[in-house]
C-alpha positions as CSV (number, residue, x, y, z in Angstrom):
1,X,-11.2,14.3,30.7
2,X,-13.7,15.7,33.2
3,X,-15.3,19.2,32.7
4,X,-13.5,20.3,35.9
5,X,-10.1,19.4,34.5
6,X,-10.9,21.0,31.1
7,X,-12.0,24.2,32.8
8,X,-8.8,24.3,34.9
9,X,-6.6,23.8,31.8
10,X,-8.4,26.4,29.8
11,X,-7.8,28.9,32.6
12,X,-4.1,28.1,32.7
13,X,-3.8,28.5,28.9
14,X,-5.0,32.2,29.2
15,X,-1.8,33.0,31.0
16,X,0.5,31.6,28.4
17,X,2.7,34.0,26.4
18,X,2.5,34.5,22.7
19,X,6.1,33.6,22.3
20,X,7.9,30.5,20.9
21,X,8.7,27.6,23.2
22,X,8.2,24.0,24.2
23,X,5.1,22.7,26.0
24,X,5.1,19.5,28.1
25,X,1.8,17.6,28.7
26,X,1.5,15.4,31.8
27,X,-1.0,12.8,33.0
28,X,-2.6,12.6,36.5
29,X,0.4,10.6,37.7
30,X,2.8,13.4,36.6
31,X,4.2,11.3,33.8
32,X,5.2,13.2,30.6
33,X,3.0,11.9,27.7
34,X,3.7,14.5,25.0
35,X,6.2,17.2,24.2
36,X,5.8,19.7,21.4
37,X,7.1,23.0,20.1
38,X,5.2,26.1,19.1
39,X,5.7,29.5,17.4
40,X,3.1,30.8,19.8
41,X,2.7,28.8,23.0
42,X,-0.7,30.3,23.8
43,X,-2.2,29.6,20.4
44,X,-0.8,26.1,20.1
45,X,-1.7,24.8,23.5
46,X,-5.1,26.3,23.6
47,X,-5.9,24.5,20.3
48,X,-5.8,21.2,22.2
49,X,-8.6,22.1,24.5
50,X,-11.0,23.5,21.9
51,X,-13.5,21.3,20.1
52,X,-11.9,18.2,21.5
53,X,-14.3,15.8,19.7
54,X,-13.1,17.1,16.4
55,X,-9.5,16.1,17.1
56,X,-8.0,13.2,15.1
57,X,-7.9,9.9,17.0
58,X,-4.3,10.1,18.3
59,X,-4.6,13.7,19.5
60,X,-8.0,13.0,21.0
61,X,-6.5,10.1,23.0
62,X,-3.6,12.2,24.2
63,X,-5.8,15.1,25.3
64,X,-8.1,12.7,27.3
65,X,-5.1,11.8,29.4
66,X,-3.8,15.4,30.0
67,X,-4.1,16.5,33.6
68,X,-1.5,19.4,33.6
69,X,1.1,21.0,31.4
70,X,4.4,22.9,31.7
71,X,6.1,25.2,29.2
72,X,9.5,26.6,28.5
73,X,9.8,29.9,26.6
74,X,12.7,30.2,24.0
75,X,14.1,33.1,22.0
76,X,13.2,31.6,18.6
77,X,11.3,28.8,17.0
78,X,14.6,27.1,16.1
79,X,15.7,27.0,19.7
80,X,12.3,25.5,20.5
81,X,12.9,22.8,17.9
82,X,16.3,22.0,19.4
83,X,15.0,21.9,22.9
84,X,12.0,19.8,21.9
85,X,14.2,17.2,20.2
86,X,16.5,17.0,23.3
87,X,13.6,16.6,25.7
88,X,11.9,13.9,23.6
89,X,15.1,12.0,23.4
90,X,15.5,12.1,27.2
91,X,11.9,11.5,28.2
92,X,10.5,9.3,25.3
93,X,6.9,10.4,25.8
94,X,4.2,7.9,24.8
95,X,2.4,10.1,22.2
96,X,5.5,11.4,20.4
97,X,7.0,9.6,17.4
98,X,9.8,7.5,18.7
99,X,12.3,5.8,16.4
100,X,12.0,2.2,17.2
101,X,13.1,0.2,14.1
102,X,12.1,-3.4,13.5
103,X,15.6,-4.9,13.9
104,X,17.9,-6.3,16.6
105,X,21.5,-7.2,16.0
106,X,22.5,-9.6,13.2
107,X,25.6,-11.7,12.8
108,X,27.4,-13.4,9.9
109,X,27.8,-17.1,10.9
110,X,30.3,-19.6,9.7
111,X,28.8,-23.0,10.7
112,X,30.8,-25.6,12.7
113,X,30.8,-28.6,10.3
114,X,33.2,-30.5,8.1
115,X,32.3,-28.2,5.1
116,X,31.3,-24.9,6.8
117,X,28.6,-22.6,5.3
118,X,28.3,-18.9,5.5
119,X,24.8,-17.8,6.8
120,X,23.1,-14.9,8.6
121,X,22.0,-15.3,12.2
122,X,19.7,-13.4,14.5
123,X,21.4,-14.7,17.7
124,X,24.8,-15.7,18.8
125,X,24.6,-19.3,20.0
126,X,27.0,-21.5,21.9
127,X,27.2,-24.0,19.0
128,X,30.9,-23.9,18.1
129,X,30.2,-21.7,15.0
130,X,32.3,-18.6,14.2
131,X,30.3,-15.3,14.4
132,X,31.3,-12.0,12.8
133,X,29.5,-9.0,14.2
134,X,27.1,-7.9,15.6
135,X,25.8,-5.7,12.8
136,X,22.9,-3.2,13.3
137,X,21.5,-3.8,9.8
138,X,20.1,-7.2,8.9
139,X,19.8,-5.9,5.4
140,X,23.6,-5.4,5.1
141,X,24.3,-8.9,6.6
142,X,21.9,-10.6,4.2
143,X,23.2,-8.8,1.2
144,X,26.8,-9.5,2.2
145,X,26.1,-13.2,2.8
146,X,24.3,-13.6,-0.6
147,X,27.1,-11.8,-2.5
148,X,29.8,-14.0,-0.8
149,X,28.0,-17.2,-1.5
150,X,27.3,-16.1,-5.1
151,X,30.8,-14.8,-6.0
152,X,32.6,-17.9,-4.5
153,X,30.0,-20.4,-5.6
154,X,29.5,-21.8,-2.1
155,X,26.6,-24.2,-1.4
156,X,23.4,-22.7,0.1
157,X,21.2,-25.8,-0.1
158,X,20.1,-28.0,2.8
159,X,22.2,-31.0,1.9
160,X,24.5,-32.5,4.5
161,X,28.2,-32.9,3.5
162,X,30.1,-35.3,3.2
163,X,27.1,-37.6,4.0
164,X,25.3,-36.8,0.8
165,X,28.2,-36.7,-1.6
166,X,27.2,-38.4,-4.9
167,X,23.5,-38.8,-3.8
168,X,21.3,-37.1,-6.4
169,X,22.0,-34.8,-9.2
170,X,23.4,-31.3,-8.8
171,X,20.8,-28.6,-8.3
172,X,19.9,-25.7,-10.7
173,X,22.5,-23.4,-9.0
174,X,25.3,-25.6,-10.1
175,X,24.1,-25.5,-13.8
176,X,23.8,-21.7,-13.5
177,X,27.4,-21.6,-12.2
178,X,26.2,-20.2,-8.8
179,X,27.4,-23.2,-6.9
180,X,30.7,-25.2,-7.1
181,X,28.8,-28.5,-7.0
182,X,30.2,-29.7,-3.7
183,X,27.5,-32.4,-3.7
184,X,29.4,-34.3,-6.4
185,X,32.2,-35.1,-4.0
186,X,34.9,-33.9,-6.4
187,X,36.2,-31.0,-4.4
188,X,38.8,-31.6,-1.7
189,X,38.7,-30.3,1.8
190,X,41.8,-28.2,1.1
191,X,40.3,-26.6,-2.0
192,X,37.0,-25.9,-0.2
193,X,38.8,-24.4,2.8
194,X,40.8,-22.0,0.5
195,X,37.6,-20.9,-1.2
196,X,35.9,-20.3,2.2
197,X,38.9,-18.3,3.3
198,X,38.7,-16.1,0.2
199,X,35.0,-15.5,0.9
200,X,35.8,-14.4,4.4
201,X,38.4,-12.0,3.1
202,X,35.7,-10.6,0.7
203,X,33.3,-10.1,3.7
204,X,35.9,-8.5,5.9
205,X,37.8,-6.4,3.3
206,X,35.2,-5.7,0.7
207,X,35.2,-6.3,-3.1
208,X,38.1,-4.0,-4.1
209,X,40.6,-5.4,-1.6
210,X,39.6,-9.0,-2.6
211,X,40.1,-8.2,-6.3
212,X,43.7,-7.3,-5.8
213,X,44.4,-10.5,-3.9
214,X,42.7,-12.7,-6.5
215,X,44.4,-10.9,-9.4
216,X,47.8,-11.6,-7.8
217,X,46.9,-15.3,-7.2
218,X,45.6,-15.6,-10.8
219,X,48.9,-14.3,-12.1
220,X,50.9,-16.7,-9.9
221,X,48.8,-19.6,-11.0
222,X,49.3,-18.7,-14.7
223,X,53.1,-18.4,-14.2
224,X,53.2,-21.8,-12.6
225,X,51.2,-23.2,-15.6
226,X,48.2,-24.0,-13.3
227,X,45.7,-22.8,-15.9
228,X,42.6,-24.4,-14.4
229,X,43.4,-22.8,-11.1
230,X,44.0,-19.4,-12.8
231,X,40.6,-19.8,-14.6
232,X,38.9,-20.3,-11.2
233,X,40.4,-17.0,-9.9
234,X,39.5,-15.3,-13.2
235,X,35.8,-16.4,-12.8
236,X,35.7,-15.0,-9.2
237,X,37.2,-11.7,-10.3
238,X,34.6,-11.4,-13.0
239,X,31.8,-12.2,-10.5
240,X,33.0,-9.5,-8.1
241,X,33.3,-7.0,-10.9
242,X,29.8,-7.9,-12.2
243,X,28.3,-7.2,-8.7
244,X,30.1,-3.9,-8.5
245,X,28.9,-2.9,-12.0
246,X,25.3,-3.9,-11.3
247,X,25.3,-1.7,-8.2
248,X,26.8,1.2,-10.2
249,X,24.3,0.9,-13.0
250,X,21.3,1.0,-10.6
251,X,22.7,3.6,-8.2
252,X,25.1,5.6,-10.3
253,X,23.4,8.9,-9.3
254,X,23.2,8.0,-5.6
255,X,26.7,8.7,-4.4
256,X,26.2,9.7,-0.8
257,X,22.6,10.3,0.2
258,X,19.6,9.0,2.2
259,X,16.2,8.4,0.8
260,X,13.1,8.6,3.0
261,X,9.6,7.4,2.3
262,X,6.5,7.2,4.5
263,X,3.5,5.0,3.8
264,X,0.3,4.9,5.8
265,X,-1.7,1.7,6.4
266,X,-5.1,1.4,8.0
267,X,-3.7,1.5,11.5
268,X,0.1,2.1,11.2
269,X,2.6,4.1,9.3
270,X,6.0,2.9,8.1
271,X,9.0,5.0,7.4
272,X,11.8,3.5,5.3
273,X,15.3,5.0,5.0
274,X,17.6,3.8,2.2
275,X,21.2,4.7,2.7
276,X,23.5,5.0,-0.3
277,X,27.3,5.4,0.1
278,X,29.8,5.4,-2.8
279,X,27.3,4.3,-5.4
280,X,26.0,1.4,-3.3
281,X,22.9,0.7,-1.3
282,X,24.5,-0.1,2.0
283,X,21.5,-0.2,4.4
284,X,17.8,-0.2,4.7
285,X,16.0,0.8,7.9
286,X,12.3,0.3,8.7
287,X,10.5,2.3,11.5
288,X,6.9,1.9,12.5
289,X,5.4,5.2,13.7
290,X,1.9,4.0,14.8
291,X,-1.2,5.8,13.6
292,X,-0.3,9.4,12.6
293,X,-2.7,12.3,12.1
294,X,-0.7,14.3,9.6
295,X,2.0,12.9,7.3
296,X,3.7,16.3,6.8
297,X,4.0,16.7,10.5
298,X,5.2,13.1,11.0
299,X,7.9,13.6,8.3
300,X,9.2,16.6,10.1
301,X,9.2,14.9,13.5
302,X,10.9,11.8,12.0
303,X,13.7,13.7,10.2
304,X,14.6,15.7,13.3
305,X,14.6,12.6,15.6
306,X,16.5,10.5,13.0
307,X,19.4,12.9,12.5
308,X,19.6,14.1,16.1
309,X,23.1,13.1,17.3
310,X,23.7,11.1,14.1
311,X,27.3,11.2,13.0
312,X,26.6,9.8,9.5
313,X,24.6,12.6,7.8
314,X,25.1,12.7,4.0
315,X,25.0,16.0,2.0
316,X,21.8,15.0,0.2
317,X,18.5,13.8,1.7
318,X,15.7,12.8,-0.6
319,X,12.1,12.8,0.8
320,X,8.9,11.4,-0.8
321,X,6.7,14.4,-0.1
322,X,6.1,17.7,1.8
323,X,7.0,18.1,5.4
324,X,6.3,20.8,8.0
325,X,8.7,23.7,8.7
326,X,11.2,22.8,6.0
327,X,13.5,25.7,6.7
328,X,13.7,24.9,10.4
329,X,14.2,21.2,9.8
330,X,17.0,21.8,7.2
331,X,18.7,24.3,9.5
332,X,18.6,21.8,12.4
333,X,20.0,18.9,10.3
334,X,22.8,21.1,8.9
335,X,23.7,22.1,12.4
336,X,23.9,18.4,13.5
337,X,26.0,17.6,10.4
338,X,28.3,20.6,10.7
339,X,27.9,21.2,7.0
340,X,25.4,22.2,4.3
341,X,22.7,19.5,3.8
342,X,20.2,19.6,1.1
343,X,16.7,18.2,1.6
344,X,15.0,17.6,-1.7
345,X,11.6,16.2,-2.9
346,X,12.3,14.8,-6.4
347,X,9.5,14.9,-9.0
348,X,11.0,12.9,-11.8
349,X,14.2,11.2,-13.0
350,X,16.6,8.8,-11.3
351,X,16.1,10.3,-7.8
352,X,12.4,9.9,-8.1
353,X,12.9,6.3,-9.0
354,X,14.9,5.8,-5.8
355,X,12.1,7.4,-3.8
356,X,9.6,5.0,-5.4
357,X,11.9,2.1,-4.4
358,X,11.7,3.4,-0.8
359,X,7.9,3.7,-1.0
360,X,7.6,0.1,-2.3
361,X,9.7,-1.1,0.6
362,X,7.6,0.8,3.1
363,X,4.4,-0.5,1.5
364,X,5.7,-4.0,1.7
365,X,6.4,-3.6,5.5
366,X,2.8,-2.4,6.0
367,X,1.5,-5.3,4.0
368,X,3.0,-7.7,6.6
369,X,0.6,-6.2,9.2
370,X,-2.5,-6.5,7.0
371,X,-4.0,-8.9,4.4
372,X,-3.2,-6.4,1.6
373,X,-0.4,-6.9,-0.9
374,X,2.5,-4.3,-0.9
375,X,1.3,-3.1,-4.4
376,X,-2.3,-2.4,-3.0
377,X,-0.9,-0.6,0.0
378,X,1.4,1.6,-2.2
379,X,-1.5,2.3,-4.7
380,X,-3.9,3.4,-1.9
381,X,-1.2,5.6,-0.3
382,X,-0.4,7.2,-3.7
383,X,-4.2,7.8,-4.3
384,X,-4.5,9.4,-0.9
385,X,-1.6,11.7,-1.7
386,X,-3.0,12.5,-5.1
387,X,-6.4,13.4,-3.7
388,X,-5.2,15.2,-0.6
389,X,-6.8,12.7,1.8
390,X,-5.5,12.5,5.4
391,X,-5.0,8.8,5.1
392,X,-5.4,6.0,2.5
393,X,-9.0,5.1,1.8
394,X,-9.5,1.5,2.9
395,X,-13.3,1.3,1.9
396,X,-14.2,2.8,-1.5
397,X,-17.6,3.0,-3.2
398,X,-17.9,3.7,-6.9
399,X,-21.2,4.4,-8.9
400,X,-22.1,4.4,-12.5
401,X,-25.4,5.0,-14.4
402,X,-26.3,2.8,-17.4
403,X,-29.2,2.8,-19.8
404,X,-30.4,1.1,-22.9
405,X,-33.0,3.6,-24.1
406,X,-35.0,5.8,-21.7
407,X,-37.1,2.9,-20.4
408,X,-34.2,1.0,-18.8
409,X,-32.1,3.3,-16.6
410,X,-30.1,1.6,-13.7
411,X,-27.1,2.2,-11.5
412,X,-24.4,0.0,-10.2
413,X,-22.4,0.4,-7.0
414,X,-19.2,-1.5,-6.5
415,X,-17.0,-1.6,-3.3
416,X,-13.2,-2.0,-3.1
417,X,-11.8,-2.8,0.3
418,X,-8.0,-2.7,0.8
419,X,-7.6,-2.2,-2.9
420,X,-9.5,-5.4,-3.8
421,X,-13.2,-5.8,-5.0
422,X,-15.6,-6.7,-2.2
423,X,-18.3,-8.3,-4.4
424,X,-20.5,-9.2,-1.4
425,X,-21.1,-5.5,-0.9
426,X,-22.0,-4.7,-4.6
427,X,-25.5,-3.1,-5.0
428,X,-27.8,-2.5,-8.0
429,X,-30.4,0.3,-8.3
430,X,-33.4,0.7,-10.7
431,X,-34.0,4.4,-11.2
432,X,-37.5,5.3,-10.0
433,X,-38.0,9.0,-9.7
434,X,-36.2,10.4,-12.8
435,X,-38.0,10.4,-16.2
436,X,-35.9,9.8,-19.3
437,X,-32.1,9.9,-19.6
438,X,-30.7,12.3,-16.9
439,X,-27.4,11.1,-15.5
440,X,-27.1,13.9,-13.0
441,X,-30.6,13.4,-11.7
442,X,-30.2,9.6,-11.6
443,X,-26.9,9.9,-9.7
444,X,-28.6,12.2,-7.2
445,X,-31.4,9.7,-6.7
446,X,-29.0,6.8,-6.1
447,X,-26.8,8.6,-3.6
448,X,-29.9,9.9,-1.8
449,X,-31.3,6.4,-1.4
450,X,-27.9,5.1,-0.3
451,X,-27.6,7.8,2.4
452,X,-31.2,7.1,3.6
453,X,-30.3,3.4,4.0
454,X,-27.3,4.5,6.0
455,X,-29.5,6.4,8.4
456,X,-31.7,3.3,8.8
457,X,-28.8,0.8,9.2
458,X,-25.9,2.7,10.7
459,X,-26.2,0.8,14.0
460,X,-25.2,-2.4,12.2
461,X,-22.0,-0.9,10.8
462,X,-22.1,-3.2,7.8
463,X,-23.3,-3.0,4.2
464,X,-25.3,0.3,3.8
465,X,-24.7,0.9,7.5
466,X,-21.0,1.6,6.9
467,X,-19.9,4.9,5.3
468,X,-17.1,4.7,2.8
469,X,-13.8,6.5,3.1
470,X,-14.1,7.7,-0.5
471,X,-16.9,7.9,-3.1
472,X,-16.0,7.8,-6.9
473,X,-18.5,8.6,-9.6
474,X,-18.2,7.5,-13.2
475,X,-18.3,11.0,-14.7
476,X,-16.8,14.5,-14.6
477,X,-17.1,17.5,-12.4
478,X,-20.8,17.9,-13.4
479,X,-21.6,14.6,-11.6
480,X,-19.6,15.7,-8.6
481,X,-21.4,19.1,-8.4
482,X,-24.7,17.4,-8.7
483,X,-24.1,14.9,-5.9
484,X,-22.1,17.0,-3.4
485,X,-25.3,18.8,-2.1
486,X,-26.8,15.4,-1.3
487,X,-23.9,14.5,1.0
488,X,-24.1,18.0,2.6
489,X,-27.9,17.5,3.1
490,X,-27.2,14.3,5.2
491,X,-24.4,16.0,7.1
492,X,-21.7,13.5,6.1
493,X,-18.2,14.5,5.1
494,X,-17.0,11.9,2.5
495,X,-14.4,12.7,-0.1
496,X,-16.2,12.8,-3.5
497,X,-14.5,12.6,-6.9
498,X,-15.4,11.7,-10.5
499,X,-13.6,9.3,-12.8
500,X,-13.1,11.0,-16.2
501,X,-12.7,9.0,-19.4
502,X,-11.0,10.0,-22.7
503,X,-12.4,9.6,-26.2
504,X,-11.5,5.9,-26.1
505,X,-13.3,5.3,-22.8
506,X,-10.1,4.9,-20.9
507,X,-9.4,6.6,-17.5
508,X,-7.9,10.0,-18.0
509,X,-8.3,12.1,-14.9
510,X,-10.0,12.5,-11.5
511,X,-12.7,15.2,-11.4
512,X,-13.5,17.3,-8.4
513,X,-16.0,20.1,-7.9
514,X,-14.3,22.8,-10.0
515,X,-11.6,21.1,-11.9
516,X,-9.6,17.9,-12.7
517,X,-6.5,16.1,-11.4
518,X,-4.3,14.4,-14.0
519,X,-3.3,10.8,-12.8
520,X,-1.4,9.5,-15.8
521,X,2.0,9.9,-14.1
522,X,0.9,8.2,-10.9
523,X,1.2,4.5,-11.9
524,X,-0.2,2.8,-8.9
525,X,-3.2,5.2,-8.4
526,X,-3.9,5.2,-12.2
527,X,-4.1,1.4,-12.3
528,X,-6.3,1.3,-9.2
529,X,-8.7,4.0,-10.5
530,X,-8.8,2.3,-14.0
531,X,-9.7,-1.0,-12.4
532,X,-12.4,0.5,-10.3
533,X,-13.9,2.4,-13.2
534,X,-13.9,-0.6,-15.5
535,X,-15.5,-2.8,-12.8
536,X,-18.3,-0.4,-11.9
537,X,-19.0,0.1,-15.7
538,X,-19.1,-3.6,-16.2
539,X,-21.4,-4.2,-13.2
540,X,-23.8,-1.4,-14.2
541,X,-24.1,-2.3,-17.9
542,X,-24.6,-6.0,-17.2
543,X,-27.5,-5.1,-14.9
544,X,-28.8,-2.7,-17.6
545,X,-28.7,-5.4,-20.3
546,X,-30.3,-7.9,-17.9
547,X,-33.2,-5.5,-17.2
548,X,-33.6,-4.7,-20.9
549,X,-33.8,-8.4,-21.8
550,X,-36.2,-9.0,-19.0
551,X,-38.4,-6.1,-20.1
552,X,-38.3,-7.4,-23.7
553,X,-39.3,-10.9,-22.7
554,X,-42.0,-9.7,-20.4
555,X,-43.5,-7.8,-23.3
556,X,-43.1,-10.9,-25.6
557,X,-44.8,-13.1,-23.0
558,X,-48.0,-11.0,-23.2
559,X,-48.5,-12.4,-26.8
560,X,-49.1,-15.8,-25.3
561,X,-52.8,-16.6,-24.9
562,X,-53.9,-16.0,-21.4
563,X,-50.7,-14.2,-20.3
564,X,-51.1,-10.4,-19.6
565,X,-48.6,-7.9,-18.1
566,X,-49.5,-9.0,-14.5
567,X,-48.9,-12.7,-15.1
568,X,-45.7,-12.0,-17.2
569,X,-44.3,-10.0,-14.3
570,X,-45.3,-12.8,-11.8
571,X,-43.4,-15.3,-13.9
572,X,-40.2,-13.2,-13.8
573,X,-40.5,-12.5,-10.1
574,X,-40.7,-16.3,-9.4
575,X,-37.9,-17.5,-11.8
576,X,-35.7,-14.3,-11.7
577,X,-34.0,-15.1,-15.1
578,X,-35.0,-16.2,-18.6
579,X,-32.7,-19.2,-18.3
580,X,-34.4,-20.4,-15.1
581,X,-37.8,-20.0,-16.7
582,X,-36.8,-21.8,-19.9
583,X,-35.4,-24.7,-17.9
584,X,-38.6,-25.1,-15.9
585,X,-41.1,-27.9,-16.5
586,X,-44.8,-27.4,-17.1
587,X,-45.4,-28.5,-13.5
588,X,-42.9,-25.9,-12.2
589,X,-44.5,-23.2,-14.2
590,X,-47.8,-24.1,-12.6
591,X,-46.3,-23.1,-9.2
592,X,-46.6,-19.4,-10.1
593,X,-49.6,-17.7,-8.8
594,X,-52.3,-17.2,-11.5
595,X,-50.8,-19.7,-13.9
596,X,-53.1,-22.6,-14.6
597,X,-51.8,-25.8,-16.3
598,X,-53.3,-24.7,-19.6
599,X,-51.4,-21.3,-19.4
600,X,-48.3,-23.1,-18.2
601,X,-48.4,-25.3,-21.3
602,X,-48.8,-22.3,-23.5
603,X,-45.8,-20.6,-21.9
604,X,-43.7,-23.7,-22.2
605,X,-44.5,-24.1,-25.9
606,X,-43.6,-20.4,-26.4
607,X,-40.3,-20.9,-24.7
608,X,-39.5,-24.0,-26.7
609,X,-40.4,-23.3,-30.3
610,X,-37.9,-26.0,-31.5
611,X,-40.2,-28.6,-29.9
612,X,-43.5,-27.1,-31.0
613,X,-43.1,-25.7,-34.6
614,X,-45.9,-23.4,-35.7
615,X,-47.9,-24.4,-38.7
616,X,-47.4,-21.9,-41.6
617,X,-50.5,-20.5,-43.3
618,X,-50.8,-21.0,-47.0
619,X,-50.6,-17.8,-48.9
620,X,-52.6,-17.6,-52.1
621,X,-50.8,-16.1,-55.0
622,X,-52.5,-13.9,-57.6
623,X,-53.2,-15.8,-60.8
624,X,-55.3,-15.9,-63.7
């Protein structure tokens, strides 16, 4: 955006009213790129053209393309919301959240072969197969196909029939009674066709309708003394009843409701909607929203778009967290439904478990776009929510101070990227300017040195030249208060928190400057923080022990004839570890500057007392 365009837009903003309404942003070609609502048009629109560089990335990109704007004044904010929704649906602007899910149509396919199979298919091909559908939800199709194959014990393996009859043993599904064992060649075409027909009735009519048909057939078979046939019907009836019972046990509290969850990744956000009807999970929908600047704002936009013109709106909608303008959103959805609709954010109990299920599914979808696991995505999202971060922290640095006595004070820095340790980025610090044991002073020194290295290396964008999304200190609010001024001094804004341990040295809470945040109930975040805290403690204390052992051996080496502090230090600088020095030959010891062959031999003998036992002096005893 040029200064000329910005000046022109700012001038236009001055004439906007302080009333509610809708604003329409356009690019230089006149295309609509964003539509929004406002309580006060003047205040909202002017905010886009102030401090442009401080906007979040998506807003910044949108503003850079704005060449002009229009507006429509409304009588109320609710009318603005309704109008905004209608205009977005019609124009589908580039920078608004648009509901594009990840599915196309899906079919149930009955293959064209001598012994047909029931499968799910993405496309309808001209292959002679029978197709049922299309269905909008691939989730429903897969669930239905799996249930039909399981209840009626139809084969789902890759064997070809009848070509492979009697070739090889039956698979595990047969022994688990999940397959009729067609591969054995003992089932007639007529019997298989009847079973397939019953499976199709199950798919088309549902479990309850099929139960009535099978119960009638079981009674007829029993009356005709066809007990084996009656047993087959009985087993199918039990299988259907078991599936229904499993659904009711898991979703007994979810009668008619939708469950929404939103998870942010490093560059995209996924919204998942789980639809429950009559105590069953009947559909799962996934939507990718792109990079969003504010999750509460994204939730509101999504809810309004999702239920706009939707004829299937349940009386209860569960949501994973806070959303903007709750009263307006609830009023709008109730108007669309023509009845009272409750929007609820569960904190505990069965409904909270359903929300967690939706979060897990959303995290899994995000994981497909990255190298992270679904568990790591969910944990980072949960941590961001817990700490009030705008987005999940992909790059985390953690620090711990360790000492063995006042002479060996060190610090360790570990890095977690995408929820996993990045060991190549770990760093160790020897405390140089702090005398004695002073955790706060030591932590200040470490963070100061780290920030100075950033100033020196920031052009590289790697190692110390990269700023973290989050800094964690092994300690409480005192550590946070001690370090916060250092970050302010360097002019960087990095979220800073402490990791608090209980009396048993286990993670208890997150500390901030002025208080604590309990994390015990946040399972994913708790596990991640505990892992980070244990890792940074392990790394720091291992360095502390190494330094202590080195210092002790350096001091011990000075007892060797001809080896003073300077030569002892030179030996360690050359060999790095006691193990390497002990494994060195006399010739290799001679390679160290200032170590003659005679001194090398003396050091070698000192390091290998088992090869060169010292002669014991005779001690005279008192006697007569």
